[in-house]
PDB file of C-alpha atoms in Angstrom:
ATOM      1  CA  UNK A   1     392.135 119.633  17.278  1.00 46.00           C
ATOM      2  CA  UNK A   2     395.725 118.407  16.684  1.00 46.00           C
ATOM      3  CA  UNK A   3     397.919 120.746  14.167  1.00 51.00           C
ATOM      4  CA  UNK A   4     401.188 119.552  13.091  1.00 50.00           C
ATOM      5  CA  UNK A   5     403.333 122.691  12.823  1.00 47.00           C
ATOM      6  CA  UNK A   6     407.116 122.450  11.486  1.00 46.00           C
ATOM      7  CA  UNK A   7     409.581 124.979  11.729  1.00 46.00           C
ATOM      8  CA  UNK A   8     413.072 125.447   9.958  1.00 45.00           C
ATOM      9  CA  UNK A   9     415.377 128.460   9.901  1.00 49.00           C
ATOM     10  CA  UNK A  10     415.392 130.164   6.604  1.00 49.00           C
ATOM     11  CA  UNK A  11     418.785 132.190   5.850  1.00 55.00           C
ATOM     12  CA  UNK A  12     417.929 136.179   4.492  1.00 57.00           C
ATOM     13  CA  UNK A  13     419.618 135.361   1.371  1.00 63.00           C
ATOM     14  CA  UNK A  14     416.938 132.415   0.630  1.00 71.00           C
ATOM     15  CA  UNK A  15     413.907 134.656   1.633  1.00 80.00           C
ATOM     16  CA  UNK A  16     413.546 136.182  -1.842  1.00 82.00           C
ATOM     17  CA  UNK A  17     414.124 132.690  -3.087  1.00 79.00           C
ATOM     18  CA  UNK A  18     411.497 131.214  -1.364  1.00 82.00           C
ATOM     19  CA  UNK A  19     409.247 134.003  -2.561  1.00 88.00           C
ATOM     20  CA  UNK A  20     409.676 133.433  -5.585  1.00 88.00           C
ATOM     21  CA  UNK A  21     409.081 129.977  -5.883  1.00 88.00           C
ATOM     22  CA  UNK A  22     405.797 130.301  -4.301  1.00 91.00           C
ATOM     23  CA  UNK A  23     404.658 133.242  -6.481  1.00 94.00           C
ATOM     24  CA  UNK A  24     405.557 131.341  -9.643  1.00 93.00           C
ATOM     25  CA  UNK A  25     404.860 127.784  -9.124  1.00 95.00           C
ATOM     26  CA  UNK A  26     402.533 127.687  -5.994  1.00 95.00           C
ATOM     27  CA  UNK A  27     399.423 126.986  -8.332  1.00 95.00           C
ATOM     28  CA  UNK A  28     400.775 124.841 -10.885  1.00 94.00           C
ATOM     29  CA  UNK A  29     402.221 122.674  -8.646  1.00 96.00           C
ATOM     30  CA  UNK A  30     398.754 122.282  -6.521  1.00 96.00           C
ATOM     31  CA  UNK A  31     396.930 121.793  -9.601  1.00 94.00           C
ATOM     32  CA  UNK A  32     399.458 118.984 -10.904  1.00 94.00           C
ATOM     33  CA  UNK A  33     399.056 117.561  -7.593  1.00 95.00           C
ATOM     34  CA  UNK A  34     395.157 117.476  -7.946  1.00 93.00           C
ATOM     35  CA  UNK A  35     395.167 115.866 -11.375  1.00 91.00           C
ATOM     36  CA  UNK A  36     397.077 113.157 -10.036  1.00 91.00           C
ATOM     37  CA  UNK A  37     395.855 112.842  -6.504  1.00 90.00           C
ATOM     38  CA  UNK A  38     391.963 113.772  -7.762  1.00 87.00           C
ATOM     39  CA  UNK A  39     391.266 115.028  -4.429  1.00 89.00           C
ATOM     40  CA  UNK A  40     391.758 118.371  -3.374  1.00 93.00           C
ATOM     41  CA  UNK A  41     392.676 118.319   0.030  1.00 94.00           C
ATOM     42  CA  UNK A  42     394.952 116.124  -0.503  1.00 93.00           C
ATOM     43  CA  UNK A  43     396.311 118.336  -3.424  1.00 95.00           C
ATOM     44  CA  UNK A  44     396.283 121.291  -0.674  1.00 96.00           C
ATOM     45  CA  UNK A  45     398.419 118.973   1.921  1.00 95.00           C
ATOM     46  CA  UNK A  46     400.679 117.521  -0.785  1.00 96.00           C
ATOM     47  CA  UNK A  47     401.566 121.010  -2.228  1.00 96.00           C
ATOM     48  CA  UNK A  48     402.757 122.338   1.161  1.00 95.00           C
ATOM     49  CA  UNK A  49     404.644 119.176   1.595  1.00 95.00           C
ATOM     50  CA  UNK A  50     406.444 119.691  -1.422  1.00 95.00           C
ATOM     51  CA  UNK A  51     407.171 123.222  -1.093  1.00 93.00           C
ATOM     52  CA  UNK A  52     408.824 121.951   2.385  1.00 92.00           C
ATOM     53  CA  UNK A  53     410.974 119.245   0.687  1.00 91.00           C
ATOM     54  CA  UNK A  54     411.928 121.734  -1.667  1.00 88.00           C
ATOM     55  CA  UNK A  55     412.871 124.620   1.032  1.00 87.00           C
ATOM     56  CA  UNK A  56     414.272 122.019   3.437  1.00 86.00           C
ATOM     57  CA  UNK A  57     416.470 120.331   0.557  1.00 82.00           C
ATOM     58  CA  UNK A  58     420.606 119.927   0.779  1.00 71.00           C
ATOM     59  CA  UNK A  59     420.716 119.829  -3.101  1.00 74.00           C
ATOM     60  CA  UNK A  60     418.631 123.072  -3.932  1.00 71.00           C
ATOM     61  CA  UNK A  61     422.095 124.980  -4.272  1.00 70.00           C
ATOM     62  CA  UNK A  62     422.779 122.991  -7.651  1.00 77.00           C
ATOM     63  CA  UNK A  63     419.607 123.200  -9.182  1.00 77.00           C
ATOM     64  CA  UNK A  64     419.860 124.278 -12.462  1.00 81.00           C
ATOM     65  CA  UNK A  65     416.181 123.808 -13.710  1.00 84.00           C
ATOM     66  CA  UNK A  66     413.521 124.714 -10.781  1.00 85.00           C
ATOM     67  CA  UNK A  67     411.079 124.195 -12.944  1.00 89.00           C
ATOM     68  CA  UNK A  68     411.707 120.248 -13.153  1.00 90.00           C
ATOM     69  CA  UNK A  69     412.552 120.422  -9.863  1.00 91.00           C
ATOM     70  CA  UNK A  70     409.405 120.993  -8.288  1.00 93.00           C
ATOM     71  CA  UNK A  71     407.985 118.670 -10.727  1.00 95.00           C
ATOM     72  CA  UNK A  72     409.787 116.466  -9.503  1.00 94.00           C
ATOM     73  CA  UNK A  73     409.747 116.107  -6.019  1.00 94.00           C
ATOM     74  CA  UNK A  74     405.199 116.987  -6.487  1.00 95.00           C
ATOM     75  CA  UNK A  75     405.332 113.857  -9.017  1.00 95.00           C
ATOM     76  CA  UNK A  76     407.383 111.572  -6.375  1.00 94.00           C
ATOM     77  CA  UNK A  77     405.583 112.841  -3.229  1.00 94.00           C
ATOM     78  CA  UNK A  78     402.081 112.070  -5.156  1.00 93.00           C
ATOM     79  CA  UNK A  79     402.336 108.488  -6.082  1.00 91.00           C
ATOM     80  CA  UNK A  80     404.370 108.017  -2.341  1.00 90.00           C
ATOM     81  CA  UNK A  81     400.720 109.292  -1.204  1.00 89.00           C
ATOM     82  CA  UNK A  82     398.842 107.084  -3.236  1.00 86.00           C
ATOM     83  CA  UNK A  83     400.949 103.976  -2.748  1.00 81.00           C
ATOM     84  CA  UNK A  84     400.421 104.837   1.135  1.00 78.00           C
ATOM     85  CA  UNK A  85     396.789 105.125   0.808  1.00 73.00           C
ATOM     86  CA  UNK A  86     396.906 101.443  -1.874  1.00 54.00           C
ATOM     87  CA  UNK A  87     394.178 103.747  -3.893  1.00 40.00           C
ATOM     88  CA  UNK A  88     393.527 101.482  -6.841  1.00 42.00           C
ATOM     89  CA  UNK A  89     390.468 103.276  -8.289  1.00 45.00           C
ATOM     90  CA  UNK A  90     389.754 107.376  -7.599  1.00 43.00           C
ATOM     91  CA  UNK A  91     386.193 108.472  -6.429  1.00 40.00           C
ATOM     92  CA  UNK A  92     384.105 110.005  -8.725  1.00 45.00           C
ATOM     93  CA  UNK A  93     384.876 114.193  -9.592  1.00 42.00           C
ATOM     94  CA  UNK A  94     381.336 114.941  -8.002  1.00 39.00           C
ATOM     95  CA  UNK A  95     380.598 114.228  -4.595  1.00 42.00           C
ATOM     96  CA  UNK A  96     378.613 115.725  -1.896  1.00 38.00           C
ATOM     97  CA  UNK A  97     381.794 116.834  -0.079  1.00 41.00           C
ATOM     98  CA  UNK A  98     384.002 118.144  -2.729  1.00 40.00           C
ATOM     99  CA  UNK A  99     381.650 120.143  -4.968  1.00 37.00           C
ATOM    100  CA  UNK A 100     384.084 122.843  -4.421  1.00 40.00           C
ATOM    101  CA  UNK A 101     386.847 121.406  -6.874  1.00 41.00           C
ATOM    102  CA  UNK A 102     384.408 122.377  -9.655  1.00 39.00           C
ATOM    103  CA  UNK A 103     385.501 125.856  -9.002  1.00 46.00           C
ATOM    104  CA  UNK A 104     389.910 124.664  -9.751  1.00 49.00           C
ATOM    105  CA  UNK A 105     389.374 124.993 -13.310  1.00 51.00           C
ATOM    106  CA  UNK A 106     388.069 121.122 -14.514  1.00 49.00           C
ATOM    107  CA  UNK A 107     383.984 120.969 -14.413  1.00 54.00           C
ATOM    108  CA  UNK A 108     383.892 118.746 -17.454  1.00 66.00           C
ATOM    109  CA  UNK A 109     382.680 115.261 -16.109  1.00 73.00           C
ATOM    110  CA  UNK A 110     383.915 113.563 -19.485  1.00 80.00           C
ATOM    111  CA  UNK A 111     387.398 115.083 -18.644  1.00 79.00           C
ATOM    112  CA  UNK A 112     386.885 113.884 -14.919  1.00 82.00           C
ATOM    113  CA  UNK A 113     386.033 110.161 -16.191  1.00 85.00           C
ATOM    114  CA  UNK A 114     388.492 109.795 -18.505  1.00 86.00           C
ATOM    115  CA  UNK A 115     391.190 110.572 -15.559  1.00 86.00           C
ATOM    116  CA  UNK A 116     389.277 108.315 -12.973  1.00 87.00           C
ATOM    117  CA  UNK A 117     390.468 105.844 -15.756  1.00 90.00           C
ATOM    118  CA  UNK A 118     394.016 106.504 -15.611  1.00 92.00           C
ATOM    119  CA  UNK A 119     396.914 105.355 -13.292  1.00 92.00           C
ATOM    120  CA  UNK A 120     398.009 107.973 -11.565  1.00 90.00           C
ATOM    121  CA  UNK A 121     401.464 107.926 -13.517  1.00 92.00           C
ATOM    122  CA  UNK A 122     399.434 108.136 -17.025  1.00 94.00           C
ATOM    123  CA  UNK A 123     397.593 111.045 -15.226  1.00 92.00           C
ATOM    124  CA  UNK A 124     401.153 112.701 -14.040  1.00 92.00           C
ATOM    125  CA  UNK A 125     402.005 112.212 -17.863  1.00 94.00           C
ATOM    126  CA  UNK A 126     398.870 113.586 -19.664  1.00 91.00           C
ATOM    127  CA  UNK A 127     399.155 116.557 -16.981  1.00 91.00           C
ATOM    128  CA  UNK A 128     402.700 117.592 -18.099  1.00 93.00           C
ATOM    129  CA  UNK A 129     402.330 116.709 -21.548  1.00 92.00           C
ATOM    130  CA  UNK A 130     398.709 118.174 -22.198  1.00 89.00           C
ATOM    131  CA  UNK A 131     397.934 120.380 -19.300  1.00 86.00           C
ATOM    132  CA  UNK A 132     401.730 122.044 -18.693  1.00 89.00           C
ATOM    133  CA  UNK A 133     402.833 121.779 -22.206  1.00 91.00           C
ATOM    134  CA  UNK A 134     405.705 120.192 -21.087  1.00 93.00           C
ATOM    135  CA  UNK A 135     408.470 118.662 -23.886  1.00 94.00           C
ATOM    136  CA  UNK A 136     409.398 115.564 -23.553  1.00 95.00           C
ATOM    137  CA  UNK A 137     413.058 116.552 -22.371  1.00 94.00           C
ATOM    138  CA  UNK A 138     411.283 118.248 -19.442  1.00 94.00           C
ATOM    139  CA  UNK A 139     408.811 115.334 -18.893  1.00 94.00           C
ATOM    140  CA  UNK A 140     411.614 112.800 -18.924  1.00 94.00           C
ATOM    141  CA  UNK A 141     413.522 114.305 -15.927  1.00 93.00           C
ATOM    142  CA  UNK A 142     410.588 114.856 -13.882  1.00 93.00           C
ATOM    143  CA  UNK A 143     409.848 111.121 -14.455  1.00 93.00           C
ATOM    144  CA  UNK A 144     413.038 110.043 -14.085  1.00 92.00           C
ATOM    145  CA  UNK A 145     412.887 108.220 -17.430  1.00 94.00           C
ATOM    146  CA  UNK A 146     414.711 108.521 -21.339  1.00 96.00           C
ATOM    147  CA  UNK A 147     412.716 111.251 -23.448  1.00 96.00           C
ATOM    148  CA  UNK A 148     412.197 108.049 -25.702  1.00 97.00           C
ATOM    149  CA  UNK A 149     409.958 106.445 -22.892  1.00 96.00           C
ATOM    150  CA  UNK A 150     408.525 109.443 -22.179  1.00 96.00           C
ATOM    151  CA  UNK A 151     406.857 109.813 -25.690  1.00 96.00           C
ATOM    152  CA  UNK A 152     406.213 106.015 -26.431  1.00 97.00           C
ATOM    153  CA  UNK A 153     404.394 106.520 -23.314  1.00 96.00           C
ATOM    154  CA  UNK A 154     402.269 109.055 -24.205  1.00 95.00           C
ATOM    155  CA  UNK A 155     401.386 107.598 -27.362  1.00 95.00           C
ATOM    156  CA  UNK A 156     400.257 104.516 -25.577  1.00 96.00           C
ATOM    157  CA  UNK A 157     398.546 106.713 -22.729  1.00 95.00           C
ATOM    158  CA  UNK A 158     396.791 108.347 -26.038  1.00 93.00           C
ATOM    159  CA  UNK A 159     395.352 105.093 -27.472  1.00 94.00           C
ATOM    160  CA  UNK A 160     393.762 104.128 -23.961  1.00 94.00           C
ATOM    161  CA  UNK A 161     391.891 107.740 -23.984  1.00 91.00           C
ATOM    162  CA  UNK A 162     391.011 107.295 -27.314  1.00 91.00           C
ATOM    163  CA  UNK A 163     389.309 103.636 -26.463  1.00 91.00           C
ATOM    164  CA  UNK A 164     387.852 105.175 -23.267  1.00 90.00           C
ATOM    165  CA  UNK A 165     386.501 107.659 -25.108  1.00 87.00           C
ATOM    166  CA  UNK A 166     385.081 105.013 -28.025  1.00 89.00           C
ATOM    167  CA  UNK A 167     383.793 102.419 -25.121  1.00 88.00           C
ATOM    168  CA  UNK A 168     381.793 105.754 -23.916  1.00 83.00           C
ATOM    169  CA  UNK A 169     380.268 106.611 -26.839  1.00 83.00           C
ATOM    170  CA  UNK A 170     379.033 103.213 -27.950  1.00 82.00           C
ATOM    171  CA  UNK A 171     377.915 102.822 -24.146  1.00 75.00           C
ATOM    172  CA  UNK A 172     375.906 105.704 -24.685  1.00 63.00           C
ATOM    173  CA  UNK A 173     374.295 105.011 -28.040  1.00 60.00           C
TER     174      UNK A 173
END
């Protein structure tokens, strides 16, 4: 079995940094990942690679906001992923092979199709917005767009659920 295995020489002074950052954002940046990605191995692979962006980065000296950092550089590295896979639609939240992502925190199938419906920059939205209770300030700079077009956004992203969520119910009746 082939393992890829990258070193890099990490100064004392950026040990307790590095700590840090793991401790705190580790898990919200793996399950940001996941919402967008809807796969959790890829999730698991695209959360180390960010952490190791983020360690390996020039710029991390003048980093004001880590926060929206991280955010960042996970939202940029997930739709890279996607674009390099050309997923258009996301497979379904239960399969055989990935019953364990019921245990991340997301068992509601209604949730889970109402994603699968989502581009995965509508998903990186709702995620912030919604999930990380995110302001629009925040959300902008992660996106790398005006807070304006960061809420008309979301409003529009809010309508589709909404007619997801009607097409459902009338499907159902």
């Amino acid at each position: 079995m082939y393992t890829n295995i990258t070193y890099f020489k990490v100064a004392e002074s950026d040990e307790v940094w590095i700590e840090e950052l793991l401790n705190k954002y580790h898990r919200k940046i793996f399950l940001y990942c996941y919402n967008i990605l809807r796969n959790i191995h890829d999730a698991e692979d695209a959360t180390q690679e960010v952490f190791l962006r983020a360690f390996k980065s020039s710029s991390k000296d003048k980093i004001t906001n880590s926060n929206a950092w991280l955010y960042k550089i996970a939202y940029n590295h997930c739709l890279n992923k996607l674009r390099r896979k050309s997923i258009v639609t996301f497979l379904p939240f239960y399969e055989s092979d990935k019953m364990a992502v019921v245990n991340i925190e997301n068992d509601d199938f209604e949730l889970d199709f109402i994603m699968s419906k989502l581009k995965p920059k509508e998903r990186a939205l709702i995620v912030l917005r919604i999930i990380e209770d995110k302001d629009y300030t925040e959300i902008a700079s992660i996106l790398g767009i005006s807070q304006q077009t960061a809420r008309k956004r979301f409003e529009r992203v809010k309508e589709k659920i909404q007619k997801v969520i009607e097409r459902s119910n009338t499907d159902g009746e």
